[in-house]
Coordinates of C-alpha atoms in Angstrom, one line a residue:
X573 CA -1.6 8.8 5.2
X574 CA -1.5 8.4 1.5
X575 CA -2.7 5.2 -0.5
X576 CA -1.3 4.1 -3.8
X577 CA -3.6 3.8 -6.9
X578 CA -3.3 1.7 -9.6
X579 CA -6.1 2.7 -12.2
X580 CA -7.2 0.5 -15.2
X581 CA -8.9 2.0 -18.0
X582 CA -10.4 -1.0 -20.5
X583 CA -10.7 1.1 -23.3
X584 CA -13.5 -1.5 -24.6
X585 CA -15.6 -0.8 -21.5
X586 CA -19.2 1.3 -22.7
X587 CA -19.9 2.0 -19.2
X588 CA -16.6 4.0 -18.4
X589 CA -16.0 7.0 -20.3
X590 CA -12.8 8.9 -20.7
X591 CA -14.2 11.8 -18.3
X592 CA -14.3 9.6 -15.4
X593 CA -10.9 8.5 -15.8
X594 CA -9.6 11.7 -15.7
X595 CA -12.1 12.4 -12.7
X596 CA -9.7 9.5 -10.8
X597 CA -7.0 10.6 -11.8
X598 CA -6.9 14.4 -10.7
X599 CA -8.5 12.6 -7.5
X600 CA -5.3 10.7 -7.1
X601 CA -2.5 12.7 -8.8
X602 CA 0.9 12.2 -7.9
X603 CA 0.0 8.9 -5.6
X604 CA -1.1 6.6 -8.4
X605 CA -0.8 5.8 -12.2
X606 CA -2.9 4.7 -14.9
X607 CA -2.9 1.8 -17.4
X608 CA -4.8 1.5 -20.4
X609 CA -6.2 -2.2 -21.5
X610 CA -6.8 -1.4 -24.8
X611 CA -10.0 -3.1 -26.4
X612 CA -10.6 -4.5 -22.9
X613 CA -14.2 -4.9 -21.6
X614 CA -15.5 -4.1 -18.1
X615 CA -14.5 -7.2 -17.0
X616 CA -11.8 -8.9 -19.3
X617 CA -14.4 -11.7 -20.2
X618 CA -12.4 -13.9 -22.9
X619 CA -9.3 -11.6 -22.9
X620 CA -7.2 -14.0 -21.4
X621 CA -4.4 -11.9 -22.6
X622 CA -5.8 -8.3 -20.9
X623 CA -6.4 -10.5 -17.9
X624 CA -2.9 -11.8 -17.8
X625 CA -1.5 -8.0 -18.7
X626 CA -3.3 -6.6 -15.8
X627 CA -1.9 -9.1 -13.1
X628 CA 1.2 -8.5 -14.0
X629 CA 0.6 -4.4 -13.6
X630 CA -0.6 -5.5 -10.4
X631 CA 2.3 -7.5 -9.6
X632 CA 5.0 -5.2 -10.4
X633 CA 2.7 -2.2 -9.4
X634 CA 3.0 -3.7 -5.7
X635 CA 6.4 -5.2 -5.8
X636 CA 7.6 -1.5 -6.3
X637 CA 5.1 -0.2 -3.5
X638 CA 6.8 -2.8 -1.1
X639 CA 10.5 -1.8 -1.6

């Protein structure tokens, strides 16, 4: 069976580094997709508006998944 991914790359984040977001993605490859949260830290601590951006992704992101 196959599992979806939905990768988010905070772009703000010092402990992620672009090389391991390509890692994922080759990983995954045609079953998932990437979103970048740019200026986001690792974990959207007063971004309300990153946080907001992201449930959304998520939302839709599995509202297309359930069709």
């Amino acid at each position: 069976a196959s599992v979806p991914v939905c990768l988010f790359d905070h772009t703000g984040d010092a402990s992620t580094f672009p090389s391991t977001i390509r890692l994922w993605q080759q990983a995954f490859a045609a079953r998932g997709e990437t979103h970048a949260l740019k200026g986001g830290n690792h974990y959207l601590l007063g971004q309300p508006d990153l946080l907001r951006q992201m449930a959304e992704r998520i939302a839709d992101f599995v509202s297309r998944r359930l069709e």
